[in-house]
């Protein structure tokens, strides 16, 4: 009897960056995740904060070499036929640890087996192996059909956003924050004079608060004429950089909805409602601006949640007046932040 085959595919994924508490930063990384039997493999690795080698910001020659290694057309980087499947999103170094597996050909199949967490050249499978994951046996033709086109098409496009408005309104600070985490950002008063090719290079457009509807409409028309049908438009919730960055990261995210860990965030009537599709740690933060526009941040919730709908009570004290609530998981900002006005 032939061994059972698993399905293999690739899907867009994001390791969201962000401007965090006390100025800390996380790099924004866009990559292709491995989808095995319809589920992202990364979600099977619990709370791992990592990206695959198939990332948008990897140099083209390294990207191509990693694809050839997975296709068994180049020597694996580690002893024993082991390939790196996920690595540190900040440095990609083995010293920080990486998920590796043996990738080999077996007749009409490609097999991934002996998954492990590896921090040096040698690996102890008994101690560091992922004993509940794999082995996976993929049909060679399906496997190659998913990976081989990357050699011609190249890596995914790096994220870019167009900020429309006056630099003096705070867009300059927002652009600097986006660039600091790896998102290209340009500022313009409108889209006049911008070539169609350049417009198609943007994944999102964010409007400054002073931009009127005539300019907004003209910008949308310019993108439509350029054939940029999938560009996302963002209206900022509040002049708070972490919130604006989170909104833009969500707009840039091309991960299919069914493959995201958290798909809904709502806040009203003294509670936040979260829809979770896969076990993950969820951190719920509230931002509000006080006197002199100083931003205050409050931690509302930090816990591993199971799949399903979760209702989290919102404590009144830190949420006096209008607040803005943001949910984060280990790997991504899953949904846009929401405005919350506490009940009287």
Coordinates of C-alpha atoms in Angstrom, one line a residue:
X1 CA 0.0 0.0 0.0
X2 CA 1.4 3.4 -1.0
X3 CA 2.2 5.9 1.8
X4 CA -0.4 8.7 2.1
X5 CA 0.5 12.0 0.4
X6 CA 0.1 15.4 1.9
X7 CA -0.8 18.4 -0.2
X8 CA 1.8 21.2 -0.7
X9 CA 1.2 24.9 -1.6
X10 CA 2.6 28.4 -0.8
X11 CA 0.7 31.3 0.5
X12 CA 1.5 35.0 1.3
X13 CA 2.3 35.6 5.0
X14 CA 3.5 38.5 7.1
X15 CA 5.5 38.8 10.2
X16 CA 4.2 42.2 11.3
X17 CA 6.6 44.8 12.6
X18 CA 5.6 47.7 14.6
X19 CA 6.6 50.6 16.9
X20 CA 6.1 49.1 20.3
X21 CA 6.2 50.4 23.9
X22 CA 9.1 52.6 24.8
X23 CA 10.2 53.0 21.2
X24 CA 11.1 49.3 20.6
X25 CA 10.7 48.1 17.0
X26 CA 10.0 44.9 15.2
X27 CA 10.9 44.4 11.6
X28 CA 8.1 43.9 9.1
X29 CA 8.8 40.8 7.0
X30 CA 6.7 39.6 4.0
X31 CA 7.3 36.0 2.9
X32 CA 5.7 32.9 1.5
X33 CA 4.6 30.3 4.0
X34 CA 4.4 26.5 3.4
X35 CA 0.8 25.3 3.4
X36 CA 0.6 21.6 4.2
X37 CA -2.8 19.9 3.9
X38 CA -4.5 23.3 3.8
X39 CA -2.9 24.7 6.9
X40 CA 0.1 27.0 7.2
X41 CA 3.0 25.0 8.6
X42 CA 4.1 27.9 10.8
X43 CA 0.9 27.7 12.7
X44 CA 1.7 24.1 13.7
X45 CA 4.9 25.4 15.5
X46 CA 3.0 27.0 18.4
X47 CA 4.2 30.5 19.3
X48 CA 7.3 30.6 17.0
X49 CA 8.2 34.1 15.7
X50 CA 9.9 33.2 12.5
X51 CA 9.8 33.6 8.7
X52 CA 10.6 31.2 5.8
X53 CA 13.6 31.8 3.5
X54 CA 11.2 32.8 0.8
X55 CA 11.0 36.4 1.9
X56 CA 10.6 39.7 0.0
X57 CA 13.7 41.4 1.4
X58 CA 16.1 38.5 0.8
X59 CA 18.7 39.3 -2.0
X60 CA 17.7 37.7 -5.3
X61 CA 20.7 35.4 -5.5
X62 CA 20.1 34.0 -2.0
X63 CA 16.3 33.7 -2.6
X64 CA 17.0 31.7 -5.8
X65 CA 19.5 29.4 -4.0
X66 CA 17.0 28.7 -1.2
X67 CA 14.4 27.7 -3.8
X68 CA 16.9 25.4 -5.6
X69 CA 17.7 23.8 -2.2
X70 CA 14.1 23.0 -1.6
X71 CA 13.8 21.6 -5.1
X72 CA 16.9 19.4 -4.4
X73 CA 18.7 21.2 -7.2
X74 CA 21.4 22.6 -4.9
X75 CA 23.3 21.2 -1.9
X76 CA 21.4 21.7 1.5
X77 CA 23.0 24.3 3.8
X78 CA 23.3 21.9 6.8
X79 CA 24.7 18.5 7.3
X80 CA 22.5 15.4 6.9
X81 CA 20.5 16.9 4.0
X82 CA 18.8 19.4 6.3
X83 CA 17.2 22.7 5.0
X84 CA 16.2 25.7 7.0
X85 CA 12.4 26.1 6.8
X86 CA 12.0 29.0 9.3
X87 CA 14.5 31.3 10.9
X88 CA 14.8 34.4 13.1
X89 CA 12.9 37.4 11.4
X90 CA 15.4 39.9 12.7
X91 CA 18.8 38.3 11.6
X92 CA 18.0 34.8 10.1
X93 CA 21.1 33.5 11.9
X94 CA 21.3 29.9 13.1
X95 CA 22.6 31.2 16.5
X96 CA 19.0 32.5 17.2
X97 CA 17.6 29.1 16.3
X98 CA 15.9 27.8 13.2
X99 CA 13.4 25.1 12.3
X100 CA 15.1 22.6 10.0
X101 CA 14.1 19.3 8.4
X102 CA 15.6 16.7 6.1
X103 CA 14.4 17.3 2.5
X104 CA 14.9 14.3 0.2
X105 CA 13.6 12.5 -2.8
X106 CA 11.9 9.2 -2.5
X107 CA 10.7 7.8 -5.8
X108 CA 7.8 9.9 -7.0
X109 CA 7.7 11.9 -3.8
X110 CA 9.6 14.6 -1.9
X111 CA 9.8 13.9 1.8
X112 CA 10.2 16.4 4.7
X113 CA 11.1 14.5 7.9
X114 CA 12.9 14.9 11.2
X115 CA 11.8 18.4 12.0
X116 CA 13.9 20.0 14.7
X117 CA 14.8 23.2 16.4
X118 CA 18.5 23.8 15.5
X119 CA 21.0 26.3 16.9
X120 CA 24.3 24.9 15.6
X121 CA 25.6 22.5 12.9
X122 CA 24.6 19.4 14.8
X123 CA 21.1 18.5 15.9
X124 CA 19.9 16.2 18.7
X125 CA 16.5 14.9 17.4
X126 CA 15.7 13.3 20.8
X127 CA 16.1 16.6 22.6
X128 CA 15.2 19.2 20.0
X129 CA 13.0 17.3 17.5
X130 CA 9.4 18.3 16.8
X131 CA 8.0 14.9 17.4
X132 CA 4.4 15.7 16.6
X133 CA 5.1 17.2 13.1
X134 CA 5.8 15.2 10.0
X135 CA 7.0 13.3 8.2
X136 CA 5.3 14.8 5.1
X137 CA 5.3 13.0 1.8
X138 CA 4.5 15.3 -1.2
X139 CA 3.8 14.4 -4.8
X140 CA 6.9 15.5 -6.6
X141 CA 5.0 17.1 -9.5
X142 CA 2.7 19.1 -7.2
X143 CA 5.7 20.1 -5.0
X144 CA 7.7 21.3 -8.0
X145 CA 4.7 23.1 -9.5
X146 CA 4.5 25.3 -6.4
X147 CA 8.2 26.1 -6.1
X148 CA 9.7 26.1 -9.6
X149 CA 7.8 29.3 -10.8
X150 CA 9.6 31.3 -8.1
X151 CA 12.9 30.8 -10.0
X152 CA 11.4 32.8 -12.9
X153 CA 9.1 35.1 -11.1
X154 CA 11.5 35.9 -8.3
X155 CA 10.8 36.9 -4.7
X156 CA 7.6 38.6 -3.6
X157 CA 7.5 42.4 -4.0
X158 CA 8.7 44.5 -1.0
X159 CA 5.9 46.5 0.7
X160 CA 5.5 50.2 -0.2
X161 CA 2.9 52.7 0.9
X162 CA 2.1 56.2 -0.5
X163 CA 1.2 58.7 2.2
X164 CA -0.9 61.5 0.8
X165 CA -0.9 64.9 2.6
X166 CA 1.4 67.5 4.1
X167 CA 4.6 66.3 5.7
X168 CA 4.0 68.8 8.5
X169 CA 0.8 67.0 9.6
X170 CA 2.8 64.1 11.0
X171 CA 3.3 62.1 7.9
X172 CA 7.0 62.7 8.1
X173 CA 7.1 60.9 11.5
X174 CA 4.9 58.1 10.1
X175 CA 7.1 57.6 7.1
X176 CA 10.2 57.4 9.3
X177 CA 8.5 54.9 11.5
X178 CA 7.5 52.7 8.5
X179 CA 10.9 52.9 7.0
X180 CA 12.5 51.9 10.3
X181 CA 10.7 48.6 10.3
X182 CA 11.3 47.8 6.6
X183 CA 8.3 49.3 4.8
X184 CA 9.0 51.8 2.0
X185 CA 7.1 55.0 2.4
X186 CA 6.8 58.1 0.1
X187 CA 4.9 61.3 0.8
X188 CA 3.0 63.3 -1.9
X189 CA 0.4 66.0 -2.0
X190 CA -1.5 63.9 -4.6
X191 CA -0.9 61.4 -7.4
X192 CA -0.5 63.9 -10.2
X193 CA 2.5 63.3 -12.4
X194 CA 3.2 59.8 -10.9
X195 CA 3.7 57.2 -13.6
X196 CA 1.4 54.2 -13.8
X197 CA 4.3 51.8 -13.2
X198 CA 5.2 53.6 -10.0
X199 CA 1.6 53.6 -8.8
X200 CA 1.4 49.9 -9.4
X201 CA 4.3 49.5 -7.0
X202 CA 2.3 50.6 -4.0
X203 CA 0.3 48.2 -1.9
X204 CA -1.5 50.8 0.2
X205 CA -2.4 54.5 0.2
X206 CA -2.8 56.3 3.6
X207 CA -4.5 59.7 3.6
X208 CA -3.5 62.5 6.0
X209 CA -6.4 64.0 8.1
X210 CA -6.4 67.3 6.2
X211 CA -6.9 65.7 2.7
X212 CA -10.3 66.5 1.3
X213 CA -12.6 64.3 -0.7
X214 CA -11.7 65.8 -4.1
X215 CA -8.0 64.9 -3.6
X216 CA -8.9 61.4 -2.3
X217 CA -11.2 60.8 -5.3
X218 CA -8.5 62.0 -7.7
X219 CA -5.9 59.7 -6.1
X220 CA -8.3 56.7 -6.3
X221 CA -9.0 57.4 -10.0
X222 CA -5.2 57.7 -10.7
X223 CA -4.6 54.2 -9.2
X224 CA -7.6 52.8 -11.1
X225 CA -6.3 54.1 -14.4
X226 CA -2.9 52.6 -13.6
X227 CA -4.5 49.2 -13.2
X228 CA -3.7 49.0 -9.4
X229 CA -7.0 47.4 -8.5
X230 CA -5.8 45.7 -5.3
X231 CA -4.3 48.8 -3.6
X232 CA -5.7 49.3 -0.1
X233 CA -6.8 52.7 1.2
X234 CA -6.3 53.7 4.8
X235 CA -7.9 56.5 6.9
X236 CA -6.0 56.9 10.2
X237 CA -7.9 56.4 13.4
X238 CA -5.8 58.8 15.5
X239 CA -2.5 60.6 15.4
X240 CA -0.8 57.8 17.2
X241 CA 2.1 56.3 15.3
X242 CA 1.8 52.7 16.6
X243 CA -1.8 52.6 15.6
X244 CA -1.2 54.1 12.2
X245 CA 1.6 51.6 11.5
X246 CA -0.6 48.8 12.5
X247 CA -3.4 50.0 10.2
X248 CA -1.0 50.2 7.3
X249 CA 0.5 46.8 8.0
X250 CA -3.0 45.3 8.0
X251 CA -3.7 47.0 4.7
X252 CA -0.5 45.6 3.2
X253 CA -1.2 42.0 4.4
X254 CA -2.1 39.7 1.5
X255 CA -2.5 36.6 3.7
X256 CA -5.8 34.8 2.8
X257 CA -8.3 35.4 5.6
X258 CA -8.9 31.7 6.2
X259 CA -5.1 31.3 7.0
X260 CA -5.0 34.1 9.6
X261 CA -4.9 33.4 13.3
X262 CA -7.3 36.2 14.3
X263 CA -9.9 37.4 11.9
X264 CA -12.1 39.8 13.9
X265 CA -11.7 42.4 16.6
X266 CA -14.7 44.5 17.9
X267 CA -15.0 46.6 21.0
X268 CA -18.3 47.9 22.5
X269 CA -20.5 47.7 25.6
X270 CA -17.6 47.1 28.0
X271 CA -16.0 44.1 26.1
X272 CA -13.7 43.2 23.3
X273 CA -14.7 40.4 21.0
X274 CA -12.0 38.3 19.2
X275 CA -12.4 35.6 16.6
X276 CA -9.5 33.2 16.8
X277 CA -8.9 30.4 14.1
X278 CA -5.7 28.8 15.5
X279 CA -4.2 28.6 19.0
X280 CA -2.1 31.7 19.6
X281 CA -1.0 34.2 22.2
X282 CA -3.0 37.4 21.9
X283 CA -2.0 40.7 23.4
X284 CA -4.7 43.4 23.7
X285 CA -3.5 47.0 24.0
X286 CA -5.4 50.3 24.5
X287 CA -4.0 53.6 23.3
X288 CA -5.5 57.0 24.3
X289 CA -4.2 60.5 24.0
X290 CA -4.3 62.8 27.0
X291 CA -3.2 66.4 27.7
X292 CA -0.8 67.8 25.2
X293 CA -1.5 64.9 22.9
X294 CA 0.6 62.6 25.1
X295 CA -0.1 58.9 24.3
X296 CA -0.9 56.5 27.1
X297 CA -0.7 52.7 26.6
X298 CA -2.5 50.1 28.7
X299 CA -2.2 46.3 28.6
X300 CA -5.7 44.9 28.6
X301 CA -5.1 41.2 28.0
X302 CA -2.2 38.8 27.3
X303 CA -3.0 35.1 27.1
X304 CA -2.9 32.1 24.8
X305 CA -6.4 31.7 23.3
X306 CA -7.9 28.6 21.7
X307 CA -9.8 28.7 18.4
X308 CA -13.3 30.2 18.8
X309 CA -15.0 33.5 19.9
X310 CA -13.6 35.2 23.0
X311 CA -15.2 38.0 24.9
X312 CA -12.8 40.0 27.0
X313 CA -14.1 42.5 29.6
X314 CA -12.7 46.0 29.3
X315 CA -11.7 47.5 32.6
X316 CA -13.2 51.1 32.8
X317 CA -10.3 52.8 34.7
X318 CA -7.6 52.8 31.9
X319 CA -10.3 53.5 29.2
X320 CA -11.6 56.9 30.3
X321 CA -12.7 58.7 27.2
X322 CA -12.1 57.5 23.6
X323 CA -9.5 54.8 23.3
X324 CA -8.1 52.8 20.4
X325 CA -7.7 49.0 20.9
X326 CA -5.1 46.9 19.1
X327 CA -4.7 43.1 19.1
X328 CA -1.3 41.5 18.4
X329 CA -0.2 37.9 18.0
X330 CA 3.3 36.6 18.1
X331 CA 3.7 36.9 14.3
X332 CA 1.3 39.5 13.1
X333 CA -1.2 42.3 13.6
X334 CA -4.2 40.2 12.6
X335 CA -7.0 42.8 12.3
X336 CA -7.2 46.6 12.2
X337 CA -7.3 48.5 15.5
X338 CA -10.7 49.7 16.6
X339 CA -12.1 52.8 18.3
X340 CA -13.7 52.3 21.7
X341 CA -16.0 54.7 23.5
X342 CA -16.7 53.3 27.0
X343 CA -20.4 53.1 28.1
X344 CA -21.6 55.9 30.3

